[in-house]
Amino acid sequence: MMRIIHYLNQFFGGIGGEDQAEYPLTVTPGPLGPGRLLADKISDTATIVATIVCGDNTAQYSPEHIKAEIAGLIEQYAADALVAGPAFSSGRYGLACAEAAEAAQFEEIKAVVGMHPDNPGVNLCPADVLIVESGASAVDMMASVMRVSAVLNRLAKNEALSPDELKSCIKRDIRVNVFSAENGAQRAVDMLLAKIHGKSYVSEQLSPHFPRVDPAPPIEVPLSKIALVSTGGLVPKGNPDRLESSDATKWVSYSIAGRASLNPEDFECIHGGIDVTHINNYPNRLIPLDICSEFRAKGLIGALDDEYYVTVGNLTPVARCEQFAIEITAKLREKSVTGVILTSS
Amino acid sequence: MISAIPPVPEMMGVPRIIPGSSITCVMGNPDFPVSQEKALRRRIVSKALEALETRVKETTYFQAA
Amino acid sequence: MYQANAPQAHLGAAHKLELCNYAVRELRLGDETNWSDGVLTVNPDELKKHIIAEAGVRRVGIAVARPGESTRIVNILDAIEPRAKPGDGQIFPGFLGAMDGTVGRGQTHALNGCAVMVCGSVPGEVASQVVSEAMVDMSGPGARYSPFSKTLNLILWCDFYDDQGPVKRVSVARYAGLVAARFIGATTFEKPPDEIRTYEIPERNSTLKNKTPHLVYICPGMLLSDLHQTFLSGSALTSTPTVVHPTQLMDGILVSGNSDIGATRNPTYFYQRNPIVEALFAHQDKGLLAFAGIIVTKCLIEGFSGKQRSAYLAAQTAKLLDADGVIISIEECGHAYADLMLTCQACEEMGIKTVLLMAESAGATGAKPGPIAFAEAADAVISMGNMDELISLPPVDVILGGQWSCGRWMIDNMALEAMETPLTNIFAANCQLGPGRLTGETR
């Protein structure tokens, strides 16, 4: 019988909602929550020997630590495979599932995760992980669990997936290094001559296609509330929330209430990818509070959000940035912000 | 979005792009006297506000003077 | 006083270079520096004295690393092919010689199959930048990734004065390498070469010019800071493109001063023996194209307006050279790719067809989506492979160049121990001048 360790977040683990997002990583023998449903569907071939429950924020804020803990538990329970989710469209949960899958890869066992194709966690999963497509919400739980169980049954029996089962897995483009017969320069000249002569050729890299969003409709700025957002890593002196200089795991917001300008005594730039000297000398160069305050006083801007929002774009995976954007936008909506000035290096 | 490397957000499909000054000083210029630098920043932010008030269908550049 | 018989008068008006190749099949240290019948011998004491006198290093250790040996070379700053020009010929203009009419013309002696590798410890930061690791394994699984596991390497392990800061150290090391390269190259004078390869580009009304596509090579150097830059005839690059003759590259008009990410550096060796230049001449010899020149530009330009200026000036220059197509290489990564893409776009807008060479940063998993910038117009791109691929290197018997790995992807193990490293630390593993056969595929 294949021994499975199951990863759930605080919500599906029955602990609580958003308020329990900092729940520490815990492990319980046997299946929990949706795991019970899953266990039932794979009972002939596999058992869920343990369930890990972890808060989404806990997983986000210290990924290396969480991965190490999960790896340890995989060993402790002698698991043959790890299942994470289904995370549906829950972005932070999806990112956490990708981390759990990384731990599984480190321990050299198979990993199966379930999430919606648009979940930011999809692109963070290691290459060999099977990502079983789920619907957007827990409404799809039964169907998602059925799809995951079908894949698990195959794995347990060491069988290949059927065409339908393969279709239920999200296919990603994974780049792999290989050695070609000729060097890059020769291939370049050949490709250029082919292109000039109108002959066919195959580009070795293609423009990535990021999903397009419809542009938001215009607003009347003198009647609107504007927020300042930046990927440039400007934080209060001392970096109280320990925002990372690269590969950021969070976004933070800081009060600018009562300020007409960002001064160098109170703020610093911790972006690890650029020379921060000029920004440190005059932080308004990155986040233009001085000008925005001026405009607000003149009535050119209706109102300014009393906080600014910041993360660091340096080497931070696109998937995580997507998730940050979703969360920041939710906060902005709560505060009736309708326009954003987003600045980066 | 104000960016010193506009091809990057362009590739991502950002609809409203205002080219900034330079990578280490996206809304400023350390070689300028303070008043001139502020004037530069004012122009960039004004363009950004103009962009917010403009209907766009696809990636559009709003070039500050 | 103006001299009527300027040195280069004897070369005549034609722009032609005869590259005299002396094959190096064995490299050893010995009593006398000479080349004979494929064997290059170097007297280390003599070379050391010469380097210390000319370059200002405190000490220099000299060693040999051969393909197949259990040797790892670390803290590599640059690799240079030993070359020299007889008589009044000037090599490495701006550093060791003058920029005059002999650069790219007349005769150049080259020791083919070997490289001078300059190594040294350069701690410290300049404008938030550091010297990064670049290493070569001469055997084992790591050897296939660096072109320099296949060359016979003469290692110059430089030791600097304590008060020499990072910029001074890389400058001193650079001189050490160039001085050694010329010194060793000069041992071939008086000896007949194994082969003489003549390089010239077609005359105005030649058949090649009339009947075949005109191809131009756009070659960006870089200027990131005083610590990492490319030199054109000894000077820093500007964002005004410059047209040079391919043979001038062969005489060292471009020298690497870049010790940023090891995998994507363009070392001096590959400006001298530039794979794209070689491929263009090889195709020209077959009557398939007319090589119309090289445009040197600058990448990693700080501001967008500067990037645009460089891109459009380069494209216009290519147009004035009658280019039907251009090959565009690049150095390093990050926003250098924005320079590359803008240049590509500008050329295509003017009806010049483009092919680009680009390494990839697809993450250790290969799942990370694309580079920082990718223009719609870039429809013909060569991949030089994913620099984030992790490889495992075994322990080695001999370590040269340093004791510890340095730079951004610093490894905690001692340099001669087994280690896991991304390709970023392997010297020229993804070099975008195209010397390697590593490429990327989608699965």
PDB file of N, CA and C in Angstrom, chain C residues 252-338:
ATOM      1  N   GLY C 252      42.480  42.399 -30.609  1.00  0.00           N
ATOM      2  CA  GLY C 252      42.218  42.812 -29.234  1.00  0.00           C
ATOM      3  C   GLY C 252      41.683  44.219 -29.065  1.00  0.00           C
ATOM      4  N   ILE C 253      40.911  44.716 -30.052  1.00  0.00           N
ATOM      5  CA  ILE C 253      40.341  46.057 -29.881  1.00  0.00           C
ATOM      6  C   ILE C 253      39.260  46.055 -28.799  1.00  0.00           C
ATOM      7  N   LEU C 254      38.666  44.904 -28.576  1.00  0.00           N
ATOM      8  CA  LEU C 254      37.705  44.754 -27.479  1.00  0.00           C
ATOM      9  C   LEU C 254      38.338  43.879 -26.409  1.00  0.00           C
ATOM     10  N   VAL C 255      38.404  44.397 -25.208  1.00  0.00           N
ATOM     11  CA  VAL C 255      38.962  43.648 -24.078  1.00  0.00           C
ATOM     12  C   VAL C 255      37.897  43.590 -22.993  1.00  0.00           C
ATOM     13  N   SER C 256      37.745  42.412 -22.392  1.00  0.00           N
ATOM     14  CA  SER C 256      36.735  42.265 -21.352  1.00  0.00           C
ATOM     15  C   SER C 256      37.252  42.799 -20.026  1.00  0.00           C
ATOM     16  N   GLY C 257      36.438  43.642 -19.391  1.00  0.00           N
ATOM     17  CA  GLY C 257      36.724  44.068 -18.025  1.00  0.00           C
ATOM     18  C   GLY C 257      35.535  43.674 -17.170  1.00  0.00           C
ATOM     19  N   ASN C 258      34.877  42.579 -17.542  1.00  0.00           N
ATOM     20  CA  ASN C 258      33.654  42.173 -16.856  1.00  0.00           C
ATOM     21  C   ASN C 258      33.891  40.945 -16.006  1.00  0.00           C
ATOM     22  N   SER C 259      33.685  41.070 -14.707  1.00  0.00           N
ATOM     23  CA  SER C 259      33.745  39.890 -13.856  1.00  0.00           C
ATOM     24  C   SER C 259      32.444  39.747 -13.074  1.00  0.00           C
ATOM     25  N   ASP C 260      31.335  39.994 -13.767  1.00  0.00           N
ATOM     26  CA  ASP C 260      30.019  39.777 -13.180  1.00  0.00           C
ATOM     27  C   ASP C 260      29.679  38.292 -13.357  1.00  0.00           C
ATOM     28  N   ILE C 261      28.417  37.945 -13.554  1.00  0.00           N
ATOM     29  CA  ILE C 261      27.993  36.545 -13.577  1.00  0.00           C
ATOM     30  C   ILE C 261      28.874  35.716 -14.519  1.00  0.00           C
ATOM     31  N   GLY C 262      29.502  34.669 -13.964  1.00  0.00           N
ATOM     32  CA  GLY C 262      30.494  33.903 -14.713  1.00  0.00           C
ATOM     33  C   GLY C 262      29.987  33.280 -15.996  1.00  0.00           C
ATOM     34  N   ALA C 263      28.755  32.756 -15.959  1.00  0.00           N
ATOM     35  CA  ALA C 263      28.235  32.008 -17.106  1.00  0.00           C
ATOM     36  C   ALA C 263      27.977  32.880 -18.320  1.00  0.00           C
ATOM     37  N   THR C 264      27.651  34.141 -18.089  1.00  0.00           N
ATOM     38  CA  THR C 264      27.233  34.981 -19.206  1.00  0.00           C
ATOM     39  C   THR C 264      28.218  36.095 -19.521  1.00  0.00           C
ATOM     40  N   ARG C 265      29.473  35.919 -19.051  1.00  0.00           N
ATOM     41  CA  ARG C 265      30.497  36.885 -19.426  1.00  0.00           C
ATOM     42  C   ARG C 265      30.944  36.653 -20.859  1.00  0.00           C
ATOM     43  N   ASN C 266      31.403  37.731 -21.522  1.00  0.00           N
ATOM     44  CA  ASN C 266      32.058  37.597 -22.828  1.00  0.00           C
ATOM     45  C   ASN C 266      33.552  37.821 -22.596  1.00  0.00           C
ATOM     46  N   PRO C 267      34.323  36.741 -22.385  1.00  0.00           N
ATOM     47  CA  PRO C 267      35.741  36.912 -22.077  1.00  0.00           C
ATOM     48  C   PRO C 267      36.514  37.430 -23.291  1.00  0.00           C
ATOM     49  N   THR C 268      37.674  38.042 -23.009  1.00  0.00           N
ATOM     50  CA  THR C 268      38.510  38.583 -24.084  1.00  0.00           C
ATOM     51  C   THR C 268      38.791  37.528 -25.145  1.00  0.00           C
ATOM     52  N   TYR C 269      39.020  36.296 -24.735  1.00  0.00           N
ATOM     53  CA  TYR C 269      39.305  35.190 -25.659  1.00  0.00           C
ATOM     54  C   TYR C 269      38.259  35.120 -26.769  1.00  0.00           C
ATOM     55  N   PHE C 270      36.994  35.295 -26.399  1.00  0.00           N
ATOM     56  CA  PHE C 270      35.931  35.165 -27.407  1.00  0.00           C
ATOM     57  C   PHE C 270      35.634  36.457 -28.152  1.00  0.00           C
ATOM     58  N   TYR C 271      36.358  37.536 -27.807  1.00  0.00           N
ATOM     59  CA  TYR C 271      36.374  38.671 -28.714  1.00  0.00           C
ATOM     60  C   TYR C 271      37.462  38.418 -29.753  1.00  0.00           C
ATOM     61  N   GLN C 272      38.638  37.903 -29.285  1.00  0.00           N
ATOM     62  CA  GLN C 272      39.729  37.589 -30.208  1.00  0.00           C
ATOM     63  C   GLN C 272      39.319  36.498 -31.185  1.00  0.00           C
ATOM     64  N   ARG C 273      38.806  35.411 -30.636  1.00  0.00           N
ATOM     65  CA  ARG C 273      38.364  34.290 -31.464  1.00  0.00           C
ATOM     66  C   ARG C 273      36.847  34.243 -31.353  1.00  0.00           C
ATOM     67  N   ASN C 274      36.192  35.223 -31.974  1.00  0.00           N
ATOM     68  CA  ASN C 274      34.755  35.402 -31.812  1.00  0.00           C
ATOM     69  C   ASN C 274      33.990  34.380 -32.655  1.00  0.00           C
ATOM     70  N   PRO C 275      33.173  33.554 -32.020  1.00  0.00           N
ATOM     71  CA  PRO C 275      32.486  32.487 -32.748  1.00  0.00           C
ATOM     72  C   PRO C 275      31.560  33.015 -33.850  1.00  0.00           C
ATOM     73  N   ILE C 276      30.919  34.158 -33.617  1.00  0.00           N
ATOM     74  CA  ILE C 276      30.010  34.701 -34.632  1.00  0.00           C
ATOM     75  C   ILE C 276      30.818  35.203 -35.823  1.00  0.00           C
ATOM     76  N   VAL C 277      31.928  35.864 -35.546  1.00  0.00           N
ATOM     77  CA  VAL C 277      32.811  36.327 -36.623  1.00  0.00           C
ATOM     78  C   VAL C 277      33.327  35.137 -37.424  1.00  0.00           C
ATOM     79  N   GLU C 278      33.730  34.090 -36.711  1.00  0.00           N
ATOM     80  CA  GLU C 278      34.223  32.883 -37.393  1.00  0.00           C
ATOM     81  C   GLU C 278      33.138  32.279 -38.285  1.00  0.00           C
ATOM     82  N   ALA C 279      31.932  32.188 -37.753  1.00  0.00           N
ATOM     83  CA  ALA C 279      30.840  31.584 -38.525  1.00  0.00           C
ATOM     84  C   ALA C 279      30.506  32.442 -39.742  1.00  0.00           C
ATOM     85  N   LEU C 280      30.512  33.753 -39.585  1.00  0.00           N
ATOM     86  CA  LEU C 280      30.212  34.640 -40.717  1.00  0.00           C
ATOM     87  C   LEU C 280      31.292  34.511 -41.792  1.00  0.00           C
ATOM     88  N   PHE C 281      32.564  34.474 -41.387  1.00  0.00           N
ATOM     89  CA  PHE C 281      33.624  34.315 -42.393  1.00  0.00           C
ATOM     90  C   PHE C 281      33.540  32.945 -43.060  1.00  0.00           C
ATOM     91  N   ALA C 282      33.222  31.914 -42.306  1.00  0.00           N
ATOM     92  CA  ALA C 282      33.122  30.570 -42.886  1.00  0.00           C
ATOM     93  C   ALA C 282      32.037  30.530 -43.951  1.00  0.00           C
ATOM     94  N   HIS C 283      30.896  31.150 -43.658  1.00  0.00           N
ATOM     95  CA  HIS C 283      29.806  31.193 -44.643  1.00  0.00           C
ATOM     96  C   HIS C 283      30.158  32.094 -45.821  1.00  0.00           C
ATOM     97  N   GLN C 284      30.920  33.150 -45.548  1.00  0.00           N
ATOM     98  CA  GLN C 284      31.324  34.039 -46.643  1.00  0.00           C
ATOM     99  C   GLN C 284      32.256  33.296 -47.593  1.00  0.00           C
ATOM    100  N   ASP C 285      33.140  32.477 -47.029  1.00  0.00           N
ATOM    101  CA  ASP C 285      34.055  31.679 -47.852  1.00  0.00           C
ATOM    102  C   ASP C 285      33.292  30.762 -48.781  1.00  0.00           C
ATOM    103  N   LYS C 286      32.107  30.344 -48.361  1.00  0.00           N
ATOM    104  CA  LYS C 286      31.290  29.465 -49.213  1.00  0.00           C
ATOM    105  C   LYS C 286      30.413  30.274 -50.157  1.00  0.00           C
ATOM    106  N   GLY C 287      30.594  31.580 -50.179  1.00  0.00           N
ATOM    107  CA  GLY C 287      29.822  32.418 -51.093  1.00  0.00           C
ATOM    108  C   GLY C 287      28.376  32.623 -50.684  1.00  0.00           C
ATOM    109  N   LEU C 288      28.084  32.475 -49.388  1.00  0.00           N
ATOM    110  CA  LEU C 288      26.689  32.554 -48.955  1.00  0.00           C
ATOM    111  C   LEU C 288      26.287  33.938 -48.446  1.00  0.00           C
ATOM    112  N   LEU C 289      27.282  34.763 -48.146  1.00  0.00           N
ATOM    113  CA  LEU C 289      26.954  36.085 -47.611  1.00  0.00           C
ATOM    114  C   LEU C 289      28.119  37.025 -47.795  1.00  0.00           C
ATOM    115  N   ALA C 290      27.856  38.324 -47.620  1.00  0.00           N
ATOM    116  CA  ALA C 290      28.915  39.320 -47.577  1.00  0.00           C
ATOM    117  C   ALA C 290      28.901  39.906 -46.174  1.00  0.00           C
ATOM    118  N   PHE C 291      30.029  39.743 -45.475  1.00  0.00           N
ATOM    119  CA  PHE C 291      30.129  40.254 -44.104  1.00  0.00           C
ATOM    120  C   PHE C 291      30.373  41.753 -44.223  1.00  0.00           C
ATOM    121  N   ALA C 292      29.429  42.536 -43.697  1.00  0.00           N
ATOM    122  CA  ALA C 292      29.496  43.979 -43.956  1.00  0.00           C
ATOM    123  C   ALA C 292      30.032  44.799 -42.796  1.00  0.00           C
ATOM    124  N   GLY C 293      30.429  44.167 -41.710  1.00  0.00           N
ATOM    125  CA  GLY C 293      31.027  44.940 -40.622  1.00  0.00           C
ATOM    126  C   GLY C 293      30.452  44.611 -39.262  1.00  0.00           C
ATOM    127  N   ILE C 294      31.060  45.189 -38.252  1.00  0.00           N
ATOM    128  CA  ILE C 294      30.613  44.984 -36.874  1.00  0.00           C
ATOM    129  C   ILE C 294      30.265  46.327 -36.262  1.00  0.00           C
ATOM    130  N   ILE C 295      29.120  46.382 -35.604  1.00  0.00           N
ATOM    131  CA  ILE C 295      28.715  47.594 -34.879  1.00  0.00           C
ATOM    132  C   ILE C 295      28.840  47.282 -33.397  1.00  0.00           C
ATOM    133  N   VAL C 296      29.720  48.023 -32.710  1.00  0.00           N
ATOM    134  CA  VAL C 296      29.874  47.823 -31.264  1.00  0.00           C
ATOM    135  C   VAL C 296      28.968  48.814 -30.544  1.00  0.00           C
ATOM    136  N   THR C 297      28.102  48.305 -29.682  1.00  0.00           N
ATOM    137  CA  THR C 297      27.205  49.182 -28.918  1.00  0.00           C
ATOM    138  C   THR C 297      27.463  48.949 -27.434  1.00  0.00           C
ATOM    139  N   LYS C 298      26.628  49.533 -26.626  1.00  0.00           N
ATOM    140  CA  LYS C 298      26.756  49.370 -25.183  1.00  0.00           C
ATOM    141  C   LYS C 298      25.441  48.840 -24.641  1.00  0.00           C
ATOM    142  N   CYS C 299      25.492  47.860 -23.762  1.00  0.00           N
ATOM    143  CA  CYS C 299      24.252  47.390 -23.152  1.00  0.00           C
ATOM    144  C   CYS C 299      24.269  47.687 -21.653  1.00  0.00           C
ATOM    145  N   LEU C 300      23.181  47.369 -20.996  1.00  0.00           N
ATOM    146  CA  LEU C 300      22.966  47.687 -19.574  1.00  0.00           C
ATOM    147  C   LEU C 300      22.965  49.196 -19.358  1.00  0.00           C
ATOM    148  N   ILE C 301      22.417  49.923 -20.341  1.00  0.00           N
ATOM    149  CA  ILE C 301      22.286  51.378 -20.216  1.00  0.00           C
ATOM    150  C   ILE C 301      21.219  51.688 -19.183  1.00  0.00           C
ATOM    151  N   GLU C 302      21.524  52.686 -18.333  1.00  0.00           N
ATOM    152  CA  GLU C 302      20.699  52.970 -17.157  1.00  0.00           C
ATOM    153  C   GLU C 302      19.301  53.485 -17.438  1.00  0.00           C
ATOM    154  N   GLY C 303      19.172  54.388 -18.352  1.00  0.00           N
ATOM    155  CA  GLY C 303      17.871  55.021 -18.557  1.00  0.00           C
ATOM    156  C   GLY C 303      17.235  54.573 -19.862  1.00  0.00           C
ATOM    157  N   PHE C 304      15.918  54.643 -19.920  1.00  0.00           N
ATOM    158  CA  PHE C 304      15.209  54.191 -21.110  1.00  0.00           C
ATOM    159  C   PHE C 304      15.578  55.033 -22.326  1.00  0.00           C
ATOM    160  N   SER C 305      15.686  56.340 -22.139  1.00  0.00           N
ATOM    161  CA  SER C 305      16.001  57.177 -23.304  1.00  0.00           C
ATOM    162  C   SER C 305      17.373  56.815 -23.859  1.00  0.00           C
ATOM    163  N   GLY C 306      18.304  56.454 -22.977  1.00  0.00           N
ATOM    164  CA  GLY C 306      19.624  56.015 -23.431  1.00  0.00           C
ATOM    165  C   GLY C 306      19.548  54.705 -24.184  1.00  0.00           C
ATOM    166  N   LYS C 307      18.720  53.798 -23.709  1.00  0.00           N
ATOM    167  CA  LYS C 307      18.567  52.510 -24.378  1.00  0.00           C
ATOM    168  C   LYS C 307      17.984  52.712 -25.783  1.00  0.00           C
ATOM    169  N   GLN C 308      16.990  53.577 -25.863  1.00  0.00           N
ATOM    170  CA  GLN C 308      16.367  53.836 -27.163  1.00  0.00           C
ATOM    171  C   GLN C 308      17.381  54.447 -28.122  1.00  0.00           C
ATOM    172  N   ARG C 309      18.135  55.405 -27.601  1.00  0.00           N
ATOM    173  CA  ARG C 309      19.125  56.087 -28.431  1.00  0.00           C
ATOM    174  C   ARG C 309      20.105  55.092 -29.023  1.00  0.00           C
ATOM    175  N   SER C 310      20.641  54.230 -28.181  1.00  0.00           N
ATOM    176  CA  SER C 310      21.605  53.237 -28.638  1.00  0.00           C
ATOM    177  C   SER C 310      20.979  52.299 -29.666  1.00  0.00           C
ATOM    178  N   ALA C 311      19.763  51.844 -29.383  1.00  0.00           N
ATOM    179  CA  ALA C 311      19.094  50.889 -30.268  1.00  0.00           C
ATOM    180  C   ALA C 311      18.860  51.490 -31.651  1.00  0.00           C
ATOM    181  N   TYR C 312      18.328  52.709 -31.679  1.00  0.00           N
ATOM    182  CA  TYR C 312      17.976  53.302 -32.971  1.00  0.00           C
ATOM    183  C   TYR C 312      19.198  53.776 -33.744  1.00  0.00           C
ATOM    184  N   LEU C 313      20.222  54.243 -33.018  1.00  0.00           N
ATOM    185  CA  LEU C 313      21.464  54.597 -33.712  1.00  0.00           C
ATOM    186  C   LEU C 313      22.121  53.348 -34.310  1.00  0.00           C
ATOM    187  N   ALA C 314      22.086  52.247 -33.581  1.00  0.00           N
ATOM    188  CA  ALA C 314      22.677  51.008 -34.091  1.00  0.00           C
ATOM    189  C   ALA C 314      21.938  50.538 -35.339  1.00  0.00           C
ATOM    190  N   ALA C 315      20.611  50.577 -35.265  1.00  0.00           N
ATOM    191  CA  ALA C 315      19.816  50.127 -36.409  1.00  0.00           C
ATOM    192  C   ALA C 315      20.094  51.004 -37.629  1.00  0.00           C
ATOM    193  N   GLN C 316      20.159  52.316 -37.404  1.00  0.00           N
ATOM    194  CA  GLN C 316      20.411  53.240 -38.516  1.00  0.00           C
ATOM    195  C   GLN C 316      21.792  52.997 -39.106  1.00  0.00           C
ATOM    196  N   THR C 317      22.763  52.715 -38.225  1.00  0.00           N
ATOM    197  CA  THR C 317      24.119  52.426 -38.699  1.00  0.00           C
ATOM    198  C   THR C 317      24.122  51.167 -39.552  1.00  0.00           C
ATOM    199  N   ALA C 318      23.397  50.144 -39.090  1.00  0.00           N
ATOM    200  CA  ALA C 318      23.317  48.901 -39.864  1.00  0.00           C
ATOM    201  C   ALA C 318      22.708  49.175 -41.233  1.00  0.00           C
ATOM    202  N   LYS C 319      21.707  50.048 -41.242  1.00  0.00           N
ATOM    203  CA  LYS C 319      21.057  50.422 -42.502  1.00  0.00           C
ATOM    204  C   LYS C 319      22.055  51.094 -43.433  1.00  0.00           C
ATOM    205  N   LEU C 320      22.886  51.959 -42.867  1.00  0.00           N
ATOM    206  CA  LEU C 320      23.879  52.654 -43.679  1.00  0.00           C
ATOM    207  C   LEU C 320      24.958  51.701 -44.182  1.00  0.00           C
ATOM    208  N   LEU C 321      25.118  50.553 -43.495  1.00  0.00           N
ATOM    209  CA  LEU C 321      26.064  49.542 -43.972  1.00  0.00           C
ATOM    210  C   LEU C 321      25.392  48.598 -44.964  1.00  0.00           C
ATOM    211  N   ASP C 322      24.163  48.942 -45.346  1.00  0.00           N
ATOM    212  CA  ASP C 322      23.404  48.132 -46.305  1.00  0.00           C
ATOM    213  C   ASP C 322      23.055  46.744 -45.779  1.00  0.00           C
ATOM    214  N   ALA C 323      22.850  46.647 -44.474  1.00  0.00           N
ATOM    215  CA  ALA C 323      22.570  45.326 -43.907  1.00  0.00           C
ATOM    216  C   ALA C 323      21.214  44.798 -44.359  1.00  0.00           C
ATOM    217  N   ASP C 324      21.220  43.536 -44.783  1.00  0.00           N
ATOM    218  CA  ASP C 324      19.960  42.837 -45.015  1.00  0.00           C
ATOM    219  C   ASP C 324      19.538  42.128 -43.739  1.00  0.00           C
ATOM    220  N   GLY C 325      20.535  41.745 -42.952  1.00  0.00           N
ATOM    221  CA  GLY C 325      20.251  41.050 -41.712  1.00  0.00           C
ATOM    222  C   GLY C 325      21.351  41.323 -40.703  1.00  0.00           C
ATOM    223  N   VAL C 326      21.006  41.229 -39.429  1.00  0.00           N
ATOM    224  CA  VAL C 326      22.004  41.380 -38.366  1.00  0.00           C
ATOM    225  C   VAL C 326      21.908  40.241 -37.386  1.00  0.00           C
ATOM    226  N   ILE C 327      23.095  39.875 -36.861  1.00  0.00           N
ATOM    227  CA  ILE C 327      23.119  38.983 -35.700  1.00  0.00           C
ATOM    228  C   ILE C 327      23.442  39.869 -34.517  1.00  0.00           C
ATOM    229  N   ILE C 328      22.654  39.725 -33.453  1.00  0.00           N
ATOM    230  CA  ILE C 328      22.887  40.535 -32.275  1.00  0.00           C
ATOM    231  C   ILE C 328      23.209  39.621 -31.096  1.00  0.00           C
ATOM    232  N   SER C 329      24.410  39.805 -30.525  1.00  0.00           N
ATOM    233  CA  SER C 329      24.751  39.056 -29.315  1.00  0.00           C
ATOM    234  C   SER C 329      24.473  39.960 -28.121  1.00  0.00           C
ATOM    235  N   ILE C 330      24.818  39.524 -26.934  1.00  0.00           N
ATOM    236  CA  ILE C 330      24.581  40.358 -25.746  1.00  0.00           C
ATOM    237  C   ILE C 330      25.528  39.877 -24.655  1.00  0.00           C
ATOM    238  N   GLU C 331      25.686  40.636 -23.610  1.00  0.00           N
ATOM    239  CA  GLU C 331      26.488  40.187 -22.484  1.00  0.00           C
ATOM    240  C   GLU C 331      25.665  40.267 -21.217  1.00  0.00           C
ATOM    241  N   GLU C 332      25.888  39.343 -20.301  1.00  0.00           N
ATOM    242  CA  GLU C 332      25.145  39.242 -19.049  1.00  0.00           C
ATOM    243  C   GLU C 332      23.646  39.109 -19.331  1.00  0.00           C
ATOM    244  N   CYS C 333      22.826  39.573 -18.390  1.00  0.00           N
ATOM    245  CA  CYS C 333      21.391  39.311 -18.493  1.00  0.00           C
ATOM    246  C   CYS C 333      20.645  40.453 -17.819  1.00  0.00           C
ATOM    247  N   GLY C 334      19.517  40.150 -17.222  1.00  0.00           N
ATOM    248  CA  GLY C 334      18.751  41.205 -16.573  1.00  0.00           C
ATOM    249  C   GLY C 334      18.321  42.242 -17.601  1.00  0.00           C
ATOM    250  N   HIS C 335      18.512  43.519 -17.308  1.00  0.00           N
ATOM    251  CA  HIS C 335      17.964  44.507 -18.240  1.00  0.00           C
ATOM    252  C   HIS C 335      18.836  44.692 -19.486  1.00  0.00           C
ATOM    253  N   ALA C 336      19.941  43.943 -19.586  1.00  0.00           N
ATOM    254  CA  ALA C 336      20.662  43.893 -20.869  1.00  0.00           C
ATOM    255  C   ALA C 336      19.738  43.359 -21.950  1.00  0.00           C
ATOM    256  N   TYR C 337      18.789  42.500 -21.551  1.00  0.00           N
ATOM    257  CA  TYR C 337      17.850  41.946 -22.524  1.00  0.00           C
ATOM    258  C   TYR C 337      16.894  43.011 -23.042  1.00  0.00           C
ATOM    259  N   ALA C 338      16.670  44.050 -22.242  1.00  0.00           N
ATOM    260  CA  ALA C 338      15.851  45.158 -22.742  1.00  0.00           C
ATOM    261  C   ALA C 338      16.615  45.887 -23.851  1.00  0.00           C
TER     262      ALA C 338
END
